[in-house]
Amino acid sequence: MRVKTSVLMAMVLVASLVGAQEWKFVVSGDSRNCGDIVVPAISEGVKKDAAEFYWHLGDFRAIYAIDEDISNRAKSPWMKSLGEYQKIAWQDAIEKQLGGFGGLPVYVGIGNHETIPPKTRGEFVETFSKWLDAPAIHSQREKDSSDLTVKTYYHWRQKGIDFIYLDNASADEFDAGQLTWFEKTLAAAKQDSTVKAIVVGMHAALPNSLAEGHSMNNWKAGEESGMRVYTDLVDFRNQTKKNVYVLASHSHFYMKGIFDTPYWKVHGGVLPGWIVGTAGAHRYKLPEDAKKAEEAKTNVYGYLLATAHESGSIDFRFKELPESAIPRDVVAEFGASLVHECFVGNSDVRH
């Protein structure tokens, strides 16, 4: 009996040590339209899942039109002009979306809607500098070089993983400066034995994915520079044997295995890739090639929950949020009818 008890205790100890070496983070993007309603539910999920940070991959507000969660909310619906809305849109996202995470680290990315006039990349940097220059990012900039300029592309390292955000929010990206920075960052990770994995986040997916109709294939500079980035990542993986994961949003659905395409099977290899544009934006029809994806869903809201292991491997699981997940105070502020409409409507696909 004592032997069996000792063995059992040893197994419990090993299991607890393994569990302690795992940690979690959460990713999603595209929170325009109904994001003020959906993101608070994501923040609640992040806390329940004990994630260490939340990463938003761009497109906080529509900008070209007034978001439904502003114009139709039960309390204080927006009765002013589009121009007046554009002045307060990002502050609204900061208050209604990012504010719900409290002291939890949040990292933000720029999306194409952040560059729709009258908004500019420079204004985005100024408005979101608190997040673009978060302590971990600022510390990494100090280690990398003497240039501490806050940019819309950045990286930080956490528990053996190098997290890299790339800015492809406009038709001039990735530009030469960003590519030089990216390849320098990869080279440093290649030489650093403490880096066991790379996670690259961006707004639009890299070229030649299963969702290429709404990706960096849509503009010449994007296609050319995106192909270069993808090839760099494949080479990095092949040369270092370290794990590489690629995350994007932009398309308003969830899809896993986006680079398992004939093109990449022939031209270098398939990288693990996901699209998770499910934080509140008007939901799109799945592309025809979605049938070939490992997983694909639309008419859903939710987030990608990542469980990182000491080895550098990361497991990603999509967590869908039902209407019942919307916090009560959010329902009270926006109104039950608008919350319901965000779930049964806000879509190109009939339920």
mmCIF file of N, CA and C in Angstrom, residues 61-163:
data_model
loop_
_atom_site.group_PDB
_atom_site.id
_atom_site.type_symbol
_atom_site.label_atom_id
_atom_site.label_comp_id
_atom_site.label_asym_id
_atom_site.label_seq_id
_atom_site.Cartn_x
_atom_site.Cartn_y
_atom_site.Cartn_z
ATOM 1 N N ARG A 61 -12.598 49.962 -34.628
ATOM 2 C CA ARG A 61 -13.830 50.666 -34.982
ATOM 3 C C ARG A 61 -13.920 50.748 -36.494
ATOM 4 N N ALA A 62 -15.128 50.905 -37.017
ATOM 5 C CA ALA A 62 -15.333 50.909 -38.469
ATOM 6 C C ALA A 62 -14.719 52.141 -39.137
ATOM 7 N N ILE A 63 -14.881 53.308 -38.543
ATOM 8 C CA ILE A 63 -14.379 54.606 -38.999
ATOM 9 C C ILE A 63 -15.124 55.131 -40.232
ATOM 10 N N TYR A 64 -15.321 54.319 -41.265
ATOM 11 C CA TYR A 64 -16.011 54.811 -42.467
ATOM 12 C C TYR A 64 -17.509 54.989 -42.219
ATOM 13 N N ALA A 65 -18.021 54.358 -41.163
ATOM 14 C CA ALA A 65 -19.432 54.466 -40.780
ATOM 15 C C ALA A 65 -19.517 54.290 -39.269
ATOM 16 N N ILE A 66 -20.618 54.705 -38.696
ATOM 17 C CA ILE A 66 -20.774 54.637 -37.244
ATOM 18 C C ILE A 66 -21.103 53.202 -36.834
ATOM 19 N N ASP A 67 -20.334 52.671 -35.914
ATOM 20 C CA ASP A 67 -20.556 51.305 -35.449
ATOM 21 C C ASP A 67 -21.933 51.163 -34.816
ATOM 22 N N GLU A 68 -22.550 50.024 -35.062
ATOM 23 C CA GLU A 68 -23.893 49.770 -34.541
ATOM 24 C C GLU A 68 -23.955 49.821 -33.021
ATOM 25 N N ASP A 69 -22.887 49.419 -32.356
ATOM 26 C CA ASP A 69 -22.907 49.427 -30.897
ATOM 27 C C ASP A 69 -22.746 50.840 -30.319
ATOM 28 N N ILE A 70 -22.523 51.809 -31.198
ATOM 29 C CA ILE A 70 -22.536 53.218 -30.778
ATOM 30 C C ILE A 70 -23.842 53.872 -31.190
ATOM 31 N N SER A 71 -24.257 53.648 -32.435
ATOM 32 C CA SER A 71 -25.451 54.331 -32.943
ATOM 33 C C SER A 71 -26.743 53.789 -32.350
ATOM 34 N N ASN A 72 -26.752 52.519 -31.936
ATOM 35 C CA ASN A 72 -28.003 51.889 -31.509
ATOM 36 C C ASN A 72 -28.044 51.475 -30.049
ATOM 37 N N ARG A 73 -27.042 51.861 -29.270
ATOM 38 C CA ARG A 73 -27.047 51.449 -27.868
ATOM 39 C C ARG A 73 -28.230 52.065 -27.115
ATOM 40 N N ALA A 74 -28.747 51.343 -26.146
ATOM 41 C CA ALA A 74 -29.939 51.778 -25.411
ATOM 42 C C ALA A 74 -29.677 53.064 -24.634
ATOM 43 N N LYS A 75 -28.521 53.128 -23.970
ATOM 44 C CA LYS A 75 -28.161 54.313 -23.203
ATOM 45 C C LYS A 75 -27.256 55.203 -24.055
ATOM 46 N N SER A 76 -27.674 56.428 -24.266
ATOM 47 C CA SER A 76 -26.898 57.425 -25.016
ATOM 48 C C SER A 76 -26.561 56.981 -26.434
ATOM 49 N N PRO A 77 -27.560 56.655 -27.266
ATOM 50 C CA PRO A 77 -27.279 56.336 -28.679
ATOM 51 C C PRO A 77 -26.687 57.558 -29.375
ATOM 52 N N TRP A 78 -25.839 57.333 -30.374
ATOM 53 C CA TRP A 78 -25.134 58.422 -31.038
ATOM 54 C C TRP A 78 -26.080 59.160 -31.978
ATOM 55 N N MET A 79 -26.273 60.436 -31.703
ATOM 56 C CA MET A 79 -27.196 61.243 -32.497
ATOM 57 C C MET A 79 -26.467 62.349 -33.260
ATOM 58 N N LYS A 80 -25.132 62.274 -33.281
ATOM 59 C CA LYS A 80 -24.343 63.318 -33.938
ATOM 60 C C LYS A 80 -23.856 62.829 -35.299
ATOM 61 N N SER A 81 -22.980 63.598 -35.916
ATOM 62 C CA SER A 81 -22.531 63.321 -37.283
ATOM 63 C C SER A 81 -21.443 62.250 -37.336
ATOM 64 N N LEU A 82 -21.172 61.774 -38.553
ATOM 65 C CA LEU A 82 -20.081 60.837 -38.774
ATOM 66 C C LEU A 82 -18.760 61.462 -38.352
ATOM 67 N N GLY A 83 -18.567 62.740 -38.681
ATOM 68 C CA GLY A 83 -17.329 63.421 -38.305
ATOM 69 C C GLY A 83 -17.131 63.470 -36.807
ATOM 70 N N GLU A 84 -18.200 63.705 -36.062
ATOM 71 C CA GLU A 84 -18.102 63.734 -34.603
ATOM 72 C C GLU A 84 -17.806 62.330 -34.061
ATOM 73 N N TYR A 85 -18.427 61.337 -34.672
ATOM 74 C CA TYR A 85 -18.145 59.941 -34.282
ATOM 75 C C TYR A 85 -16.670 59.620 -34.484
ATOM 76 N N GLN A 86 -16.113 60.015 -35.619
ATOM 77 C CA GLN A 86 -14.719 59.691 -35.917
ATOM 78 C C GLN A 86 -13.755 60.290 -34.896
ATOM 79 N N LYS A 87 -14.157 61.381 -34.291
ATOM 80 C CA LYS A 87 -13.308 62.003 -33.270
ATOM 81 C C LYS A 87 -13.266 61.198 -31.981
ATOM 82 N N ILE A 88 -14.354 60.478 -31.677
ATOM 83 C CA ILE A 88 -14.421 59.763 -30.397
ATOM 84 C C ILE A 88 -14.292 58.244 -30.538
ATOM 85 N N ALA A 89 -14.216 57.743 -31.772
ATOM 86 C CA ALA A 89 -14.293 56.301 -32.016
ATOM 87 C C ALA A 89 -13.219 55.516 -31.269
ATOM 88 N N TRP A 90 -11.972 55.950 -31.349
ATOM 89 C CA TRP A 90 -10.907 55.191 -30.699
ATOM 90 C C TRP A 90 -10.974 55.308 -29.183
ATOM 91 N N GLN A 91 -11.371 56.460 -28.692
ATOM 92 C CA GLN A 91 -11.514 56.603 -27.246
ATOM 93 C C GLN A 91 -12.636 55.700 -26.743
ATOM 94 N N ASP A 92 -13.673 55.551 -27.555
ATOM 95 C CA ASP A 92 -14.748 54.622 -27.221
ATOM 96 C C ASP A 92 -14.195 53.204 -27.095
ATOM 97 N N ALA A 93 -13.352 52.771 -28.043
ATOM 98 C CA ALA A 93 -12.773 51.427 -27.989
ATOM 99 C C ALA A 93 -11.891 51.255 -26.764
ATOM 100 N N ILE A 94 -11.138 52.282 -26.431
ATOM 101 C CA ILE A 94 -10.281 52.214 -25.244
ATOM 102 C C ILE A 94 -11.120 52.029 -23.990
ATOM 103 N N GLU A 95 -12.204 52.772 -23.915
ATOM 104 C CA GLU A 95 -13.057 52.709 -22.723
ATOM 105 C C GLU A 95 -13.891 51.434 -22.679
ATOM 106 N N LYS A 96 -14.605 51.127 -23.775
ATOM 107 C CA LYS A 96 -15.574 50.036 -23.764
ATOM 108 C C LYS A 96 -14.945 48.662 -24.008
ATOM 109 N N GLN A 97 -13.812 48.625 -24.695
ATOM 110 C CA GLN A 97 -13.195 47.339 -25.015
ATOM 111 C C GLN A 97 -11.952 47.078 -24.163
ATOM 112 N N LEU A 98 -10.948 47.911 -24.293
ATOM 113 C CA LEU A 98 -9.704 47.658 -23.571
ATOM 114 C C LEU A 98 -9.845 47.874 -22.070
ATOM 115 N N GLY A 99 -10.763 48.736 -21.682
ATOM 116 C CA GLY A 99 -10.929 49.030 -20.268
ATOM 117 C C GLY A 99 -11.331 47.833 -19.436
ATOM 118 N N GLY A 100 -11.980 46.856 -20.041
ATOM 119 C CA GLY A 100 -12.461 45.703 -19.301
ATOM 120 C C GLY A 100 -11.379 44.736 -18.861
ATOM 121 N N PHE A 101 -10.164 44.881 -19.374
ATOM 122 C CA PHE A 101 -9.098 43.950 -19.024
ATOM 123 C C PHE A 101 -8.375 44.342 -17.738
ATOM 124 N N GLY A 102 -8.681 45.524 -17.223
ATOM 125 C CA GLY A 102 -8.063 45.949 -15.977
ATOM 126 C C GLY A 102 -6.554 45.997 -16.085
ATOM 127 N N GLY A 103 -5.877 45.363 -15.138
ATOM 128 C CA GLY A 103 -4.416 45.383 -15.119
ATOM 129 C C GLY A 103 -3.763 44.290 -15.936
ATOM 130 N N LEU A 104 -4.556 43.454 -16.611
ATOM 131 C CA LEU A 104 -3.983 42.397 -17.438
ATOM 132 C C LEU A 104 -3.245 43.000 -18.626
ATOM 133 N N PRO A 105 -2.038 42.535 -18.952
ATOM 134 C CA PRO A 105 -1.336 43.057 -20.121
ATOM 135 C C PRO A 105 -2.148 42.864 -21.398
ATOM 136 N N VAL A 106 -2.245 43.928 -22.184
ATOM 137 C CA VAL A 106 -2.941 43.905 -23.470
ATOM 138 C C VAL A 106 -1.998 44.455 -24.530
ATOM 139 N N TYR A 107 -1.901 43.755 -25.646
ATOM 140 C CA TYR A 107 -1.094 44.201 -26.778
ATOM 141 C C TYR A 107 -2.022 44.451 -27.948
ATOM 142 N N VAL A 108 -1.807 45.562 -28.649
ATOM 143 C CA VAL A 108 -2.716 45.928 -29.725
ATOM 144 C C VAL A 108 -1.983 45.988 -31.060
ATOM 145 N N GLY A 109 -2.725 45.656 -32.108
ATOM 146 C CA GLY A 109 -2.197 45.746 -33.462
ATOM 147 C C GLY A 109 -3.010 46.728 -34.281
ATOM 148 N N ILE A 110 -2.388 47.255 -35.309
ATOM 149 C CA ILE A 110 -3.068 48.167 -36.221
ATOM 150 C C ILE A 110 -3.697 47.365 -37.357
ATOM 151 N N GLY A 111 -4.926 47.737 -37.727
ATOM 152 C CA GLY A 111 -5.612 47.104 -38.847
ATOM 153 C C GLY A 111 -5.885 48.113 -39.942
ATOM 154 N N ASN A 112 -6.432 47.666 -41.064
ATOM 155 C CA ASN A 112 -6.653 48.583 -42.185
ATOM 156 C C ASN A 112 -7.673 49.674 -41.846
ATOM 157 N N HIS A 113 -8.627 49.404 -40.963
ATOM 158 C CA HIS A 113 -9.607 50.433 -40.602
ATOM 159 C C HIS A 113 -8.985 51.537 -39.752
ATOM 160 N N GLU A 114 -7.835 51.259 -39.175
ATOM 161 C CA GLU A 114 -7.112 52.294 -38.430
ATOM 162 C C GLU A 114 -6.426 53.295 -39.354
ATOM 163 N N THR A 115 -6.416 53.002 -40.655
ATOM 164 C CA THR A 115 -5.789 53.930 -41.618
ATOM 165 C C THR A 115 -6.809 54.536 -42.577
ATOM 166 N N ILE A 116 -8.106 54.325 -42.317
ATOM 167 C CA ILE A 116 -9.142 54.944 -43.147
ATOM 168 C C ILE A 116 -9.242 56.427 -42.791
ATOM 169 N N PRO A 117 -9.153 57.342 -43.777
ATOM 170 C CA PRO A 117 -9.261 58.770 -43.483
ATOM 171 C C PRO A 117 -10.571 59.096 -42.759
ATOM 172 N N PRO A 118 -10.512 59.998 -41.793
ATOM 173 C CA PRO A 118 -9.399 60.895 -41.479
ATOM 174 C C PRO A 118 -8.351 60.305 -40.544
ATOM 175 N N LYS A 119 -8.474 59.022 -40.193
ATOM 176 C CA LYS A 119 -7.497 58.418 -39.300
ATOM 177 C C LYS A 119 -6.184 58.163 -40.029
ATOM 178 N N THR A 120 -5.094 58.177 -39.267
ATOM 179 C CA THR A 120 -3.765 57.952 -39.825
ATOM 180 C C THR A 120 -2.974 57.030 -38.905
ATOM 181 N N ARG A 121 -1.927 56.483 -39.453
ATOM 182 C CA ARG A 121 -1.029 55.640 -38.661
ATOM 183 C C ARG A 121 -0.424 56.445 -37.511
ATOM 184 N N GLY A 122 -0.051 57.676 -37.784
ATOM 185 C CA GLY A 122 0.535 58.514 -36.743
ATOM 186 C C GLY A 122 -0.427 58.769 -35.597
ATOM 187 N N GLU A 123 -1.695 59.022 -35.929
ATOM 188 C CA GLU A 123 -2.685 59.235 -34.875
ATOM 189 C C GLU A 123 -2.908 57.955 -34.074
ATOM 190 N N PHE A 124 -2.853 56.820 -34.756
ATOM 191 C CA PHE A 124 -3.006 55.545 -34.050
ATOM 192 C C PHE A 124 -1.880 55.361 -33.038
ATOM 193 N N VAL A 125 -0.657 55.648 -33.439
ATOM 194 C CA VAL A 125 0.487 55.525 -32.524
ATOM 195 C C VAL A 125 0.299 56.438 -31.323
ATOM 196 N N GLU A 126 -0.113 57.661 -31.577
ATOM 197 C CA GLU A 126 -0.305 58.622 -30.487
ATOM 198 C C GLU A 126 -1.419 58.167 -29.541
ATOM 199 N N THR A 127 -2.531 57.716 -30.096
ATOM 200 C CA THR A 127 -3.687 57.345 -29.282
ATOM 201 C C THR A 127 -3.453 56.058 -28.500
ATOM 202 N N PHE A 128 -2.781 55.092 -29.122
ATOM 203 C CA PHE A 128 -2.596 53.787 -28.485
ATOM 204 C C PHE A 128 -1.153 53.574 -27.997
ATOM 205 N N SER A 129 -0.442 54.652 -27.751
ATOM 206 C CA SER A 129 0.968 54.534 -27.350
ATOM 207 C C SER A 129 1.142 53.769 -26.041
ATOM 208 N N LYS A 130 0.158 53.853 -25.160
ATOM 209 C CA LYS A 130 0.221 53.116 -23.886
ATOM 210 C C LYS A 130 0.384 51.628 -24.135
ATOM 211 N N TRP A 131 -0.260 51.118 -25.169
ATOM 212 C CA TRP A 131 -0.213 49.686 -25.472
ATOM 213 C C TRP A 131 0.918 49.349 -26.443
ATOM 214 N N LEU A 132 1.184 50.234 -27.380
ATOM 215 C CA LEU A 132 2.269 50.002 -28.337
ATOM 216 C C LEU A 132 3.642 50.136 -27.680
ATOM 217 N N ASP A 133 3.667 50.789 -26.515
ATOM 218 C CA ASP A 133 4.919 50.939 -25.769
ATOM 219 C C ASP A 133 4.749 50.335 -24.374
ATOM 220 N N ALA A 134 4.012 49.222 -24.326
ATOM 221 C CA ALA A 134 3.819 48.501 -23.065
ATOM 222 C C ALA A 134 5.182 48.130 -22.472
ATOM 223 N N PRO A 135 5.265 47.928 -21.169
ATOM 224 C CA PRO A 135 6.565 47.660 -20.536
ATOM 225 C C PRO A 135 7.394 46.569 -21.206
ATOM 226 N N ALA A 136 6.773 45.459 -21.578
ATOM 227 C CA ALA A 136 7.545 44.374 -22.197
ATOM 228 C C ALA A 136 8.094 44.782 -23.559
ATOM 229 N N ILE A 137 7.303 45.551 -24.321
ATOM 230 C CA ILE A 137 7.753 46.010 -25.645
ATOM 231 C C ILE A 137 8.845 47.057 -25.495
ATOM 232 N N HIS A 138 8.657 47.990 -24.568
ATOM 233 C CA HIS A 138 9.656 49.037 -24.336
ATOM 234 C C HIS A 138 10.981 48.424 -23.903
ATOM 235 N N SER A 139 10.906 47.464 -22.991
ATOM 236 C CA SER A 139 12.124 46.800 -22.520
ATOM 237 C C SER A 139 12.832 46.074 -23.661
ATOM 238 N N GLN A 140 12.060 45.457 -24.545
ATOM 239 C CA GLN A 140 12.660 44.758 -25.683
ATOM 240 C C GLN A 140 13.321 45.741 -26.642
ATOM 241 N N ARG A 141 12.701 46.913 -26.843
ATOM 242 C CA ARG A 141 13.314 47.931 -27.705
ATOM 243 C C ARG A 141 14.663 48.365 -27.144
ATOM 244 N N GLU A 142 14.730 48.523 -25.836
ATOM 245 C CA GLU A 142 15.988 48.930 -25.207
ATOM 246 C C GLU A 142 17.071 47.874 -25.409
ATOM 247 N N LYS A 143 16.677 46.613 -25.363
ATOM 248 C CA LYS A 143 17.649 45.537 -25.559
ATOM 249 C C LYS A 143 18.096 45.446 -27.016
ATOM 250 N N ASP A 144 17.184 45.752 -27.932
ATOM 251 C CA ASP A 144 17.469 45.583 -29.364
ATOM 252 C C ASP A 144 18.367 46.676 -29.930
ATOM 253 N N SER A 145 18.101 47.928 -29.540
ATOM 254 C CA SER A 145 18.843 49.046 -30.124
ATOM 255 C C SER A 145 18.634 50.301 -29.299
ATOM 256 N N SER A 146 19.229 51.384 -29.758
ATOM 257 C CA SER A 146 19.067 52.669 -29.076
ATOM 258 C C SER A 146 17.842 53.422 -29.585
ATOM 259 N N ASP A 147 17.184 52.892 -30.609
ATOM 260 C CA ASP A 147 16.006 53.534 -31.175
ATOM 261 C C ASP A 147 14.767 53.109 -30.381
ATOM 262 N N LEU A 148 14.240 54.024 -29.584
ATOM 263 C CA LEU A 148 13.080 53.720 -28.749
ATOM 264 C C LEU A 148 11.793 54.289 -29.338
ATOM 265 N N THR A 149 11.815 54.629 -30.621
ATOM 266 C CA THR A 149 10.626 55.171 -31.283
ATOM 267 C C THR A 149 9.492 54.162 -31.254
ATOM 268 N N VAL A 150 8.317 54.614 -30.835
ATOM 269 C CA VAL A 150 7.151 53.734 -30.804
ATOM 270 C C VAL A 150 6.648 53.533 -32.228
ATOM 271 N N LYS A 151 6.502 52.277 -32.614
ATOM 272 C CA LYS A 151 6.079 51.945 -33.972
ATOM 273 C C LYS A 151 4.869 51.021 -33.920
ATOM 274 N N THR A 152 4.253 50.817 -35.078
ATOM 275 C CA THR A 152 3.102 49.924 -35.172
ATOM 276 C C THR A 152 3.528 48.478 -35.389
ATOM 277 N N TYR A 153 4.804 48.218 -35.533
ATOM 278 C CA TYR A 153 5.326 46.855 -35.513
ATOM 279 C C TYR A 153 6.301 46.761 -34.354
ATOM 280 N N TYR A 154 6.320 45.612 -33.713
ATOM 281 C CA TYR A 154 7.069 45.478 -32.458
ATOM 282 C C TYR A 154 7.221 44.006 -32.113
ATOM 283 N N HIS A 155 8.010 43.736 -31.081
ATOM 284 C CA HIS A 155 8.047 42.368 -30.561
ATOM 285 C C HIS A 155 8.435 42.403 -29.089
ATOM 286 N N TRP A 156 8.126 41.318 -28.433
ATOM 287 C CA TRP A 156 8.564 41.124 -27.064
ATOM 288 C C TRP A 156 8.747 39.627 -26.838
ATOM 289 N N ARG A 157 9.549 39.291 -25.856
ATOM 290 C CA ARG A 157 9.792 37.887 -25.528
ATOM 291 C C ARG A 157 9.192 37.559 -24.170
ATOM 292 N N GLN A 158 8.602 36.381 -24.101
ATOM 293 C CA GLN A 158 7.952 35.976 -22.861
ATOM 294 C C GLN A 158 8.035 34.461 -22.730
ATOM 295 N N LYS A 159 8.729 34.021 -21.701
ATOM 296 C CA LYS A 159 8.830 32.607 -21.365
ATOM 297 C C LYS A 159 9.252 31.747 -22.561
ATOM 298 N N GLY A 160 10.271 32.193 -23.262
ATOM 299 C CA GLY A 160 10.843 31.414 -24.346
ATOM 300 C C GLY A 160 10.172 31.573 -25.696
ATOM 301 N N ILE A 161 9.196 32.482 -25.783
ATOM 302 C CA ILE A 161 8.505 32.721 -27.051
ATOM 303 C C ILE A 161 8.734 34.163 -27.490
ATOM 304 N N ASP A 162 9.068 34.341 -28.749
ATOM 305 C CA ASP A 162 9.234 35.675 -29.326
ATOM 306 C C ASP A 162 7.932 36.024 -30.051
ATOM 307 N N PHE A 163 7.204 37.008 -29.517
ATOM 308 C CA PHE A 163 5.954 37.458 -30.115
ATOM 309 C C PHE A 163 6.237 38.664 -30.999
#
